[in-house]
Amino acid sequence: MAPRKIIIDTDPGQDDAVAILLALASPEEIEVLGITCVAGNVPLALTTRNARIVCELAGRPDIKVFAGSDRPLKRDLITAEHVHGKTGLDGPVLSDPIMPLQEKHAVDFIIETLRSEPKGSVTLVPIGPLTNIATAFEQAPDVVGNVAEIVLMGGAYFQVGNITPAAEFNIHVDPEAAARVFGSGVPLVVMPLDVTHKALVTRARNDAFRAIKNRVGEAVAEMTDFFERFDREKYGSEGAPLHDPCTTAYLIRPELFSGRHINVEIETTSDLTLGMTVADWWRVTDRAPNALFIGDIDADGFFSLLTERLARL
Ligand code: RIB
Ligand code: CA
């Protein structure tokens, strides 16, 4: 079967980095057409730096990396240095990238790619705030119907919130963008905190990364060692939750995941619950289902896939 063509939209972020590495290590299943960066975990200047660092770490300086939106559609940017460190990729010592950033704006790349590739052949994989995707849909409504599927990390139901009591970070940063994407009619696969909090880098799993004995395994071990502090303190977790790699792992082995096709709406008005994903998990409304909302993962299968693929780089 031909590899699935994807655009990764990202705000690296240690977990974004692992998602990108997994995609680049899996050419049989995934063809990365480009990486578009958005402001989120850290400001845009750092997310574009970090995305290129990760491509070079994977030995792929040929990957096209684009700068996108430097702030949400209508709100001030909220960042997460308290989770990811001041560079957004704290943990390993990594030098600045050599590969260039593309001149073209990320949104123009998304629009032009969706217009030029065969209809229904491109999957969007947003793993940060949804500003770039929503902007592309606003500027070029004709491309919405060309998207094969959107496989995103964001939201929560049972796990509720990680940046506020009610909302997950990616959705909370740009709720208007999220509402545009969730209301677009494009087939959605959503990886919420409900599933990503089951993908924890335990000590044994981190040791397995180190045992790969290549620069990627070492760097990923150091990234997740750094990244786990926030969740250990907040949730008492036994390791860092690998939020974003759930998306690229789904593209490779969807059978590792299970969920429900339900309606998910986004809170965009209440200050108290801004960015909440109101997921009709129990189907108590007659709202039309718009997303495959993932609730469970074969975590051991996920980590063995991830470790095996990282060893290829
Ligand atoms: O809430 C987790 C999400 O927010 C992940 O995508 C992480 O990288 C941050 O962007
Ligand atoms: Ca992210």
Coordinates of C-alpha atoms and ligand atoms in Angstrom, one line a residue:
M1 CA 0.0 0.0 0.0
A2 CA 1.3 3.5 -0.8
P3 CA 2.4 5.6 2.2
R4 CA -0.1 8.1 3.4
K5 CA 0.8 11.7 2.5
I6 CA 0.7 14.0 5.5
I7 CA 1.4 17.6 6.6
I8 CA 2.4 17.8 10.3
D9 CA 1.4 21.1 11.9
T10 CA 3.3 21.4 15.1
D11 CA 4.6 23.5 18.1
P12 CA 7.7 21.5 19.2
G13 CA 7.6 20.6 22.2
Q14 CA 9.4 17.4 23.3
D15 CA 6.3 15.2 22.5
D16 CA 5.9 16.9 19.1
A17 CA 9.5 16.0 18.5
V18 CA 8.9 12.3 19.1
A19 CA 5.8 12.4 16.9
I20 CA 7.9 13.9 14.0
L21 CA 10.7 11.4 14.6
L22 CA 8.2 8.5 14.5
A23 CA 6.8 9.8 11.2
L24 CA 10.2 10.2 9.6
A25 CA 11.2 6.7 10.7
S26 CA 8.2 5.2 9.0
P27 CA 8.5 5.8 5.2
E28 CA 6.5 2.7 4.3
E29 CA 3.4 4.1 6.0
I30 CA 4.0 7.9 6.0
E31 CA 5.2 10.4 3.4
V32 CA 5.8 13.8 5.1
L33 CA 5.1 16.4 2.5
G34 CA 6.1 19.2 4.9
I35 CA 6.1 20.4 8.5
T36 CA 4.2 23.6 9.3
C37 CA 5.0 25.4 12.6
V38 CA 2.6 27.3 14.8
A39 CA 3.1 29.3 18.0
G40 CA 2.0 27.2 21.0
N41 CA 4.3 25.5 23.6
V42 CA 6.8 28.3 22.8
P43 CA 6.7 31.3 20.4
L44 CA 6.9 30.7 16.7
A45 CA 10.7 31.6 16.4
L46 CA 11.4 28.7 18.7
T47 CA 8.9 26.2 17.2
T48 CA 10.4 26.7 13.7
R49 CA 13.9 26.3 15.2
N50 CA 12.9 23.1 17.1
A51 CA 11.2 21.5 14.1
R52 CA 14.3 21.9 12.1
I53 CA 16.5 20.5 14.9
V54 CA 14.3 17.4 15.0
C55 CA 14.5 17.0 11.2
E56 CA 18.3 17.2 11.4
L57 CA 18.3 14.8 14.4
A58 CA 16.4 12.3 12.1
G59 CA 19.0 12.9 9.4
R60 CA 16.4 14.6 7.2
P61 CA 17.5 18.2 6.5
D62 CA 15.6 17.8 3.2
I63 CA 12.2 18.1 4.9
K64 CA 10.5 21.4 4.1
V65 CA 9.7 23.4 7.3
F66 CA 7.4 26.4 7.2
A67 CA 6.6 29.2 9.6
G68 CA 2.9 29.8 10.2
S69 CA 0.8 31.8 12.7
D70 CA 2.6 33.5 15.5
R71 CA -0.6 34.0 17.6
P72 CA -4.1 32.6 17.8
L73 CA -6.9 33.9 15.5
K74 CA -8.4 36.3 18.0
R75 CA -6.6 36.0 21.4
D76 CA -3.2 36.6 22.9
L77 CA -0.8 33.7 22.8
I78 CA -0.5 31.4 25.8
T79 CA 2.7 29.4 26.0
A80 CA 3.9 26.4 28.1
E81 CA 7.5 27.0 29.0
H82 CA 6.6 25.6 32.5
V83 CA 6.2 22.2 30.8
H84 CA 8.6 22.2 27.9
G85 CA 11.4 24.6 29.2
K86 CA 12.4 27.9 27.8
T87 CA 13.6 26.5 24.5
G88 CA 10.6 24.2 24.2
L89 CA 13.0 21.3 23.6
D90 CA 14.8 21.3 27.0
G91 CA 16.5 18.1 28.0
P92 CA 19.2 17.1 25.5
V93 CA 21.9 19.6 24.5
L94 CA 21.0 20.4 20.9
S95 CA 22.7 22.9 18.5
D96 CA 20.9 25.4 16.4
P97 CA 19.7 24.0 13.0
I98 CA 21.6 24.5 9.8
M99 CA 18.8 23.6 7.4
P100 CA 16.9 26.6 6.1
L101 CA 13.3 27.6 6.9
Q102 CA 11.1 27.8 3.8
E103 CA 10.2 31.3 2.6
K104 CA 6.6 30.4 1.9
H105 CA 4.1 30.9 4.7
A106 CA 2.8 27.7 6.3
V107 CA -0.8 28.5 5.5
D108 CA 0.1 29.0 1.8
F109 CA 1.9 25.7 1.8
I110 CA -1.2 23.9 3.2
I111 CA -3.5 25.5 0.7
E112 CA -1.3 25.0 -2.3
T113 CA -0.6 21.4 -1.3
L114 CA -4.3 20.6 -0.9
R115 CA -5.0 22.2 -4.3
S116 CA -2.2 20.4 -6.1
E117 CA -2.3 16.9 -4.6
P118 CA -5.2 14.5 -5.7
K119 CA -8.4 15.2 -3.8
G120 CA -8.6 13.1 -0.6
S121 CA -4.9 12.1 -0.7
V122 CA -3.5 14.4 2.0
T123 CA -4.0 13.9 5.8
L124 CA -3.4 16.8 8.1
V125 CA -1.8 16.0 11.5
P126 CA -2.1 19.0 13.8
I127 CA -0.3 18.5 17.1
G128 CA -0.4 22.1 18.4
P129 CA -3.0 24.9 18.5
L130 CA -5.2 24.7 15.3
T131 CA -4.5 28.3 14.1
N132 CA -2.8 27.4 10.8
I133 CA -5.4 24.8 9.8
A134 CA -8.3 27.2 10.6
T135 CA -6.6 30.0 8.8
A136 CA -6.1 27.8 5.7
F137 CA -9.8 26.8 5.8
E138 CA -10.9 30.5 6.2
Q139 CA -8.6 31.8 3.3
A140 CA -9.4 28.9 0.9
P141 CA -12.7 27.2 1.7
D142 CA -12.3 25.2 -1.5
V143 CA -9.6 23.1 0.0
V144 CA -11.6 21.8 3.0
G145 CA -13.2 19.1 0.8
N146 CA -9.8 18.0 -0.4
V147 CA -8.6 16.9 3.0
A148 CA -8.6 13.1 3.5
E149 CA -8.7 13.2 7.3
I150 CA -7.4 15.3 10.2
V151 CA -5.6 13.2 12.9
L152 CA -5.1 15.7 15.8
M153 CA -3.9 15.7 19.4
G154 CA -6.2 17.8 21.5
G155 CA -9.0 18.0 23.9
A156 CA -10.2 15.8 26.7
Y157 CA -13.4 14.3 28.3
F158 CA -12.7 12.2 31.3
Q159 CA -9.3 13.9 31.9
V160 CA -11.0 17.3 31.5
G161 CA -8.1 19.8 31.5
N162 CA -4.3 20.3 31.8
I163 CA -3.9 24.0 31.2
T164 CA -7.2 25.0 33.0
P165 CA -9.5 22.9 35.1
A166 CA -11.7 22.5 32.0
A167 CA -9.5 22.6 28.9
E168 CA -6.5 20.9 27.2
F169 CA -3.7 23.2 26.0
N170 CA -3.9 22.9 22.2
I171 CA -7.6 23.7 22.2
H172 CA -7.5 26.3 24.9
V173 CA -4.8 28.4 23.2
D174 CA -7.0 28.9 20.1
P175 CA -10.6 27.8 20.7
E176 CA -12.0 29.7 17.7
A177 CA -9.6 27.8 15.5
A178 CA -10.6 24.6 17.1
A179 CA -14.3 25.3 16.6
R180 CA -13.6 26.0 12.9
V181 CA -11.8 22.7 12.5
F182 CA -14.3 20.6 14.5
G183 CA -17.1 22.2 12.5
S184 CA -15.4 21.8 9.1
G185 CA -17.0 18.4 8.2
V186 CA -13.5 16.9 7.5
P187 CA -13.3 13.4 9.0
L188 CA -11.6 13.8 12.4
V189 CA -9.6 11.4 14.6
V190 CA -9.0 13.0 18.0
M191 CA -6.3 11.9 20.4
P192 CA -7.4 13.6 23.7
L193 CA -5.8 13.5 27.1
D194 CA -8.0 10.5 27.9
V195 CA -5.8 8.4 25.7
T196 CA -2.5 10.2 25.9
H197 CA -2.4 10.0 29.7
K198 CA -2.3 6.2 29.1
A199 CA 0.9 6.5 27.0
L200 CA 3.3 7.2 29.9
V201 CA 7.1 6.9 29.6
T202 CA 7.8 4.8 32.6
R203 CA 11.4 4.2 33.7
A204 CA 11.6 0.9 31.9
R205 CA 10.3 2.5 28.6
N206 CA 12.8 5.4 29.0
D207 CA 15.6 2.9 29.6
A208 CA 14.5 1.1 26.3
F209 CA 14.9 4.5 24.5
R210 CA 18.5 4.7 25.9
A211 CA 19.2 1.1 25.1
I212 CA 18.7 2.0 21.4
K213 CA 22.2 3.4 21.5
N214 CA 21.8 5.9 18.8
R215 CA 21.7 9.7 19.0
V216 CA 17.9 9.7 18.5
G217 CA 17.3 7.2 21.4
E218 CA 19.5 9.2 23.7
A219 CA 17.9 12.5 22.8
V220 CA 14.3 11.1 23.2
A221 CA 15.2 9.7 26.6
E222 CA 16.6 13.1 27.7
M223 CA 13.6 14.9 26.3
T224 CA 11.1 12.7 28.1
D225 CA 13.2 12.8 31.3
F226 CA 12.8 16.6 31.2
F227 CA 9.2 16.6 30.0
E228 CA 7.8 14.3 32.7
R229 CA 8.3 16.7 35.7
F230 CA 5.0 18.6 35.0
D231 CA 2.9 15.5 34.9
R232 CA 4.6 13.8 37.8
E233 CA 3.9 16.9 40.0
K234 CA 0.4 17.5 38.7
Y235 CA -1.0 14.0 38.3
G236 CA 1.5 11.8 40.2
S237 CA 2.1 10.1 36.8
E238 CA 4.7 7.4 36.5
G239 CA 6.3 9.2 33.5
A240 CA 5.8 11.7 30.7
P241 CA 2.6 11.3 28.6
L242 CA 3.5 11.0 25.0
H243 CA 0.6 13.1 23.7
D244 CA 1.5 13.9 20.1
P245 CA 3.1 10.6 19.0
C246 CA -0.3 9.0 19.4
T247 CA -1.3 10.7 16.1
T248 CA 1.6 9.3 14.0
A249 CA 1.4 5.9 15.7
Y250 CA -2.3 5.8 14.7
L251 CA -1.3 6.3 11.1
I252 CA 1.0 3.4 11.3
R253 CA -0.9 1.0 13.5
P254 CA -4.5 2.2 14.1
E255 CA -5.4 -1.1 15.8
L256 CA -3.4 0.1 18.8
F257 CA -6.2 2.5 19.5
S258 CA -10.0 2.4 20.2
G259 CA -12.6 5.1 20.6
R260 CA -16.1 6.2 19.8
H261 CA -17.5 8.2 16.8
I262 CA -19.2 11.0 18.7
N263 CA -20.1 14.7 18.6
V264 CA -17.5 17.1 19.9
E265 CA -18.1 20.8 20.3
I266 CA -15.7 23.5 21.5
E267 CA -16.5 26.1 24.2
T268 CA -15.5 29.6 22.8
T269 CA -17.4 32.0 25.0
S270 CA -17.3 31.1 28.7
D271 CA -14.1 32.3 30.4
L272 CA -14.5 29.6 33.0
T273 CA -14.5 26.7 30.5
L274 CA -12.9 28.3 27.4
G275 CA -11.5 25.7 25.1
M276 CA -13.3 22.8 26.6
T277 CA -14.1 19.9 24.3
V278 CA -17.7 19.1 25.0
A279 CA -17.6 15.4 24.0
D280 CA -20.9 13.6 23.8
W281 CA -19.2 10.3 24.9
W282 CA -22.5 9.0 26.3
R283 CA -24.5 10.1 23.3
V284 CA -27.0 12.0 25.4
T285 CA -27.7 14.6 22.6
D286 CA -28.9 14.4 19.0
R287 CA -25.8 16.3 17.8
A288 CA -24.3 14.7 14.7
P289 CA -21.1 12.7 15.4
N290 CA -18.1 14.6 13.9
A291 CA -15.1 12.8 15.4
L292 CA -13.6 9.5 16.2
F293 CA -12.7 10.3 19.8
I294 CA -10.0 7.9 21.0
G295 CA -10.2 6.7 24.6
D296 CA -7.9 3.7 24.8
I297 CA -4.4 2.5 23.7
D298 CA -2.4 -0.7 23.7
A299 CA 0.4 1.1 25.5
D300 CA 2.9 -1.7 25.4
G301 CA 2.3 -2.1 21.6
F302 CA 2.7 1.7 21.2
F303 CA 6.0 1.8 23.0
S304 CA 7.4 -1.3 21.2
L305 CA 6.5 0.3 17.8
L306 CA 8.0 3.6 18.9
T307 CA 11.2 2.0 20.2
E308 CA 11.6 -0.2 17.1
R309 CA 11.1 2.8 14.7
L310 CA 13.4 5.2 16.6
A311 CA 16.2 2.6 16.3
R312 CA 16.0 2.9 12.5
L313 CA 17.1 6.6 12.6
Ligands
RIB1 O1 -1.9 19.2 26.0 C1 -0.8 18.6 25.3 C2 -0.5 19.2 24.0 O2 -0.1 20.6 24.2 C3 0.6 18.6 23.2 O3 0.5 18.8 21.9 C4 1.8 19.4 23.7 O4 2.9 19.4 22.8 C5 1.3 20.7 23.8 O5 1.3 21.3 22.5
CA2 CA 2.3 19.8 20.6

